[in-house]
């Protein structure tokens, strides 16, 4: 019991990484996503100061597609007490350019986020070497 309490205190005292821009997201999720041969869709759960509360895998898809439903995204966000979210997925092709489907689901998730009071701050597309930010490209 004592060791368990010490471990919890030790873990709680470690600072969670804060997100200041898309490069921070890229470095945080690169190992999880870059070498994948299927699309993986993740969300970063953020607190009010943009510190990462957690990273949740929402969907694992095929070579060039991943099915994402707002229900799964916002269930994780609500249960995780997120103040805001960053969406993130990989493109195994190596081209970080967002597809039309990427843009459509992002717009839908932004609308749902507004209804729930949990804003989507950005959507990052990750490849082995680089990334694309929807916010930087004016798509958000």
PDB file of C-alpha atoms in Angstrom:
ATOM      1  CA  UNK A   1       0.000   0.000   0.000  1.00  0.00           C
ATOM      2  CA  UNK A   2       2.771   2.429   0.944  1.00  0.00           C
ATOM      3  CA  UNK A   3       4.679   1.785  -2.311  1.00  0.00           C
ATOM      4  CA  UNK A   4       1.494   2.327  -4.302  1.00  0.00           C
ATOM      5  CA  UNK A   5       0.895   5.692  -2.602  1.00  0.00           C
ATOM      6  CA  UNK A   6       4.476   6.798  -3.231  1.00  0.00           C
ATOM      7  CA  UNK A   7       4.218   5.801  -6.881  1.00  0.00           C
ATOM      8  CA  UNK A   8       0.984   7.767  -7.297  1.00  0.00           C
ATOM      9  CA  UNK A   9       2.501  10.834  -5.652  1.00  0.00           C
ATOM     10  CA  UNK A  10       5.618  10.545  -7.797  1.00  0.00           C
ATOM     11  CA  UNK A  11       3.555  10.303 -10.988  1.00  0.00           C
ATOM     12  CA  UNK A  12       1.236  13.162 -10.018  1.00  0.00           C
ATOM     13  CA  UNK A  13       4.130  15.464  -9.244  1.00  0.00           C
ATOM     14  CA  UNK A  14       5.634  15.121 -12.731  1.00  0.00           C
ATOM     15  CA  UNK A  15       4.653  17.993 -14.965  1.00  0.00           C
ATOM     16  CA  UNK A  16       2.486  17.128 -17.923  1.00  0.00           C
ATOM     17  CA  UNK A  17       3.799  18.442 -21.236  1.00  0.00           C
ATOM     18  CA  UNK A  18       2.162  21.660 -22.379  1.00  0.00           C
ATOM     19  CA  UNK A  19       1.262  22.211 -25.993  1.00  0.00           C
ATOM     20  CA  UNK A  20       2.357  25.562 -27.396  1.00  0.00           C
ATOM     21  CA  UNK A  21       2.074  24.709 -31.090  1.00  0.00           C
ATOM     22  CA  UNK A  22       1.806  21.960 -33.694  1.00  0.00           C
ATOM     23  CA  UNK A  23       5.500  21.041 -33.439  1.00  0.00           C
ATOM     24  CA  UNK A  24       4.929  20.066 -29.788  1.00  0.00           C
ATOM     25  CA  UNK A  25       2.147  17.718 -30.874  1.00  0.00           C
ATOM     26  CA  UNK A  26       4.319  16.214 -33.609  1.00  0.00           C
ATOM     27  CA  UNK A  27       7.146  15.466 -31.183  1.00  0.00           C
ATOM     28  CA  UNK A  28       4.718  14.046 -28.625  1.00  0.00           C
ATOM     29  CA  UNK A  29       2.937  11.592 -30.962  1.00  0.00           C
ATOM     30  CA  UNK A  30       5.616  10.908 -33.584  1.00  0.00           C
ATOM     31  CA  UNK A  31       6.727   7.620 -32.008  1.00  0.00           C
ATOM     32  CA  UNK A  32       3.144   6.411 -31.726  1.00  0.00           C
ATOM     33  CA  UNK A  33       2.175   7.241 -35.294  1.00  0.00           C
ATOM     34  CA  UNK A  34       5.034   7.765 -37.731  1.00  0.00           C
ATOM     35  CA  UNK A  35       5.920   4.146 -38.536  1.00  0.00           C
ATOM     36  CA  UNK A  36       2.344   2.820 -38.614  1.00  0.00           C
ATOM     37  CA  UNK A  37       1.147   1.199 -41.838  1.00  0.00           C
ATOM     38  CA  UNK A  38      -2.514   1.920 -41.043  1.00  0.00           C
ATOM     39  CA  UNK A  39      -4.157   5.208 -40.204  1.00  0.00           C
ATOM     40  CA  UNK A  40      -4.502   5.806 -36.458  1.00  0.00           C
ATOM     41  CA  UNK A  41      -6.698   8.622 -35.154  1.00  0.00           C
ATOM     42  CA  UNK A  42      -5.772  10.028 -31.726  1.00  0.00           C
ATOM     43  CA  UNK A  43      -6.957  12.859 -29.564  1.00  0.00           C
ATOM     44  CA  UNK A  44      -4.913  14.822 -27.073  1.00  0.00           C
ATOM     45  CA  UNK A  45      -6.961  15.728 -24.014  1.00  0.00           C
ATOM     46  CA  UNK A  46      -5.874  19.136 -22.715  1.00  0.00           C
ATOM     47  CA  UNK A  47      -6.579  21.035 -19.519  1.00  0.00           C
ATOM     48  CA  UNK A  48      -7.357  24.759 -19.412  1.00  0.00           C
ATOM     49  CA  UNK A  49      -3.631  25.622 -19.680  1.00  0.00           C
ATOM     50  CA  UNK A  50      -3.068  23.242 -22.605  1.00  0.00           C
ATOM     51  CA  UNK A  51      -1.216  20.665 -20.526  1.00  0.00           C
ATOM     52  CA  UNK A  52      -1.775  17.145 -21.794  1.00  0.00           C
ATOM     53  CA  UNK A  53      -4.140  15.154 -19.592  1.00  0.00           C
ATOM     54  CA  UNK A  54      -3.994  12.094 -21.813  1.00  0.00           C
ATOM     55  CA  UNK A  55      -3.769  10.677 -25.309  1.00  0.00           C
ATOM     56  CA  UNK A  56      -6.598   8.455 -26.517  1.00  0.00           C
ATOM     57  CA  UNK A  57      -6.679   6.248 -29.613  1.00  0.00           C
ATOM     58  CA  UNK A  58     -10.102   6.707 -31.178  1.00  0.00           C
ATOM     59  CA  UNK A  59      -9.779   4.628 -34.327  1.00  0.00           C
ATOM     60  CA  UNK A  60      -7.424   2.333 -36.219  1.00  0.00           C
ATOM     61  CA  UNK A  61      -8.241   2.198 -39.887  1.00  0.00           C
ATOM     62  CA  UNK A  62      -6.810   0.969 -43.155  1.00  0.00           C
ATOM     63  CA  UNK A  63      -3.903   2.080 -45.298  1.00  0.00           C
ATOM     64  CA  UNK A  64      -5.628   5.315 -46.297  1.00  0.00           C
ATOM     65  CA  UNK A  65      -8.743   5.724 -44.159  1.00  0.00           C
ATOM     66  CA  UNK A  66      -9.921   5.749 -40.568  1.00  0.00           C
ATOM     67  CA  UNK A  67     -13.544   5.911 -39.483  1.00  0.00           C
ATOM     68  CA  UNK A  68     -14.095   8.507 -36.788  1.00  0.00           C
ATOM     69  CA  UNK A  69     -17.397   9.269 -35.109  1.00  0.00           C
ATOM     70  CA  UNK A  70     -17.983  12.285 -32.849  1.00  0.00           C
ATOM     71  CA  UNK A  71     -19.550  10.008 -30.229  1.00  0.00           C
ATOM     72  CA  UNK A  72     -16.216   8.256 -29.543  1.00  0.00           C
ATOM     73  CA  UNK A  73     -14.193  11.463 -29.650  1.00  0.00           C
ATOM     74  CA  UNK A  74     -16.350  13.336 -27.172  1.00  0.00           C
ATOM     75  CA  UNK A  75     -16.994  10.350 -24.907  1.00  0.00           C
ATOM     76  CA  UNK A  76     -13.238  10.218 -24.268  1.00  0.00           C
ATOM     77  CA  UNK A  77     -13.081  14.008 -23.889  1.00  0.00           C
ATOM     78  CA  UNK A  78     -15.926  14.162 -21.381  1.00  0.00           C
ATOM     79  CA  UNK A  79     -14.732  11.192 -19.340  1.00  0.00           C
ATOM     80  CA  UNK A  80     -11.206  12.638 -19.347  1.00  0.00           C
ATOM     81  CA  UNK A  81     -12.394  16.085 -18.158  1.00  0.00           C
ATOM     82  CA  UNK A  82     -10.775  17.775 -21.141  1.00  0.00           C
ATOM     83  CA  UNK A  83     -11.090  21.540 -21.520  1.00  0.00           C
ATOM     84  CA  UNK A  84     -10.048  21.287 -25.181  1.00  0.00           C
ATOM     85  CA  UNK A  85      -8.794  18.757 -27.738  1.00  0.00           C
ATOM     86  CA  UNK A  86      -6.220  18.384 -30.449  1.00  0.00           C
ATOM     87  CA  UNK A  87      -7.002  15.849 -33.152  1.00  0.00           C
ATOM     88  CA  UNK A  88      -4.161  13.882 -34.647  1.00  0.00           C
ATOM     89  CA  UNK A  89      -3.756  11.145 -37.218  1.00  0.00           C
ATOM     90  CA  UNK A  90      -1.087   9.715 -39.462  1.00  0.00           C
ATOM     91  CA  UNK A  91      -0.756   9.365 -43.218  1.00  0.00           C
ATOM     92  CA  UNK A  92       1.242   6.207 -43.954  1.00  0.00           C
ATOM     93  CA  UNK A  93       1.757   7.463 -47.531  1.00  0.00           C
ATOM     94  CA  UNK A  94       4.218  10.069 -46.263  1.00  0.00           C
ATOM     95  CA  UNK A  95       2.215  13.014 -47.650  1.00  0.00           C
ATOM     96  CA  UNK A  96       0.848  15.153 -44.793  1.00  0.00           C
ATOM     97  CA  UNK A  97      -1.606  17.030 -47.021  1.00  0.00           C
ATOM     98  CA  UNK A  98      -5.101  16.777 -45.482  1.00  0.00           C
ATOM     99  CA  UNK A  99      -7.624  14.947 -47.657  1.00  0.00           C
ATOM    100  CA  UNK A 100     -11.158  16.171 -48.346  1.00  0.00           C
ATOM    101  CA  UNK A 101     -12.409  13.528 -45.883  1.00  0.00           C
ATOM    102  CA  UNK A 102      -9.964  14.825 -43.248  1.00  0.00           C
ATOM    103  CA  UNK A 103     -11.322  18.338 -43.678  1.00  0.00           C
ATOM    104  CA  UNK A 104     -14.950  17.163 -43.569  1.00  0.00           C
ATOM    105  CA  UNK A 105     -14.619  15.148 -40.339  1.00  0.00           C
ATOM    106  CA  UNK A 106     -12.626  17.945 -38.724  1.00  0.00           C
ATOM    107  CA  UNK A 107     -15.347  20.488 -39.487  1.00  0.00           C
ATOM    108  CA  UNK A 108     -17.956  18.118 -38.075  1.00  0.00           C
ATOM    109  CA  UNK A 109     -15.936  17.559 -34.894  1.00  0.00           C
ATOM    110  CA  UNK A 110     -15.419  21.318 -34.486  1.00  0.00           C
ATOM    111  CA  UNK A 111     -19.212  21.822 -34.636  1.00  0.00           C
ATOM    112  CA  UNK A 112     -19.834  19.087 -32.073  1.00  0.00           C
ATOM    113  CA  UNK A 113     -17.081  20.518 -29.878  1.00  0.00           C
ATOM    114  CA  UNK A 114     -18.778  23.904 -29.912  1.00  0.00           C
ATOM    115  CA  UNK A 115     -22.038  22.280 -28.772  1.00  0.00           C
ATOM    116  CA  UNK A 116     -20.268  20.483 -25.917  1.00  0.00           C
ATOM    117  CA  UNK A 117     -18.098  23.421 -24.906  1.00  0.00           C
ATOM    118  CA  UNK A 118     -14.913  21.480 -25.703  1.00  0.00           C
ATOM    119  CA  UNK A 119     -13.105  23.326 -28.501  1.00  0.00           C
ATOM    120  CA  UNK A 120     -10.900  21.620 -31.080  1.00  0.00           C
ATOM    121  CA  UNK A 121      -7.657  23.622 -31.116  1.00  0.00           C
ATOM    122  CA  UNK A 122      -6.005  21.926 -34.105  1.00  0.00           C
ATOM    123  CA  UNK A 123      -5.817  18.788 -36.210  1.00  0.00           C
ATOM    124  CA  UNK A 124      -2.317  17.515 -36.937  1.00  0.00           C
ATOM    125  CA  UNK A 125      -1.510  15.059 -39.746  1.00  0.00           C
ATOM    126  CA  UNK A 126       1.704  13.168 -38.980  1.00  0.00           C
ATOM    127  CA  UNK A 127       4.114  11.344 -41.288  1.00  0.00           C
ATOM    128  CA  UNK A 128       7.531   9.834 -40.585  1.00  0.00           C
ATOM    129  CA  UNK A 129       9.353  13.096 -41.217  1.00  0.00           C
ATOM    130  CA  UNK A 130       6.906  15.964 -41.083  1.00  0.00           C
ATOM    131  CA  UNK A 131       3.425  17.135 -40.177  1.00  0.00           C
ATOM    132  CA  UNK A 132       0.628  19.423 -41.330  1.00  0.00           C
ATOM    133  CA  UNK A 133      -1.454  21.628 -39.052  1.00  0.00           C
ATOM    134  CA  UNK A 134      -5.024  22.450 -40.029  1.00  0.00           C
ATOM    135  CA  UNK A 135      -4.808  25.691 -38.049  1.00  0.00           C
ATOM    136  CA  UNK A 136      -1.617  26.796 -39.817  1.00  0.00           C
ATOM    137  CA  UNK A 137      -3.172  25.981 -43.199  1.00  0.00           C
ATOM    138  CA  UNK A 138      -6.322  27.951 -42.410  1.00  0.00           C
ATOM    139  CA  UNK A 139      -8.523  24.842 -42.469  1.00  0.00           C
ATOM    140  CA  UNK A 140      -9.781  25.191 -38.911  1.00  0.00           C
TER     141      UNK A 140
END
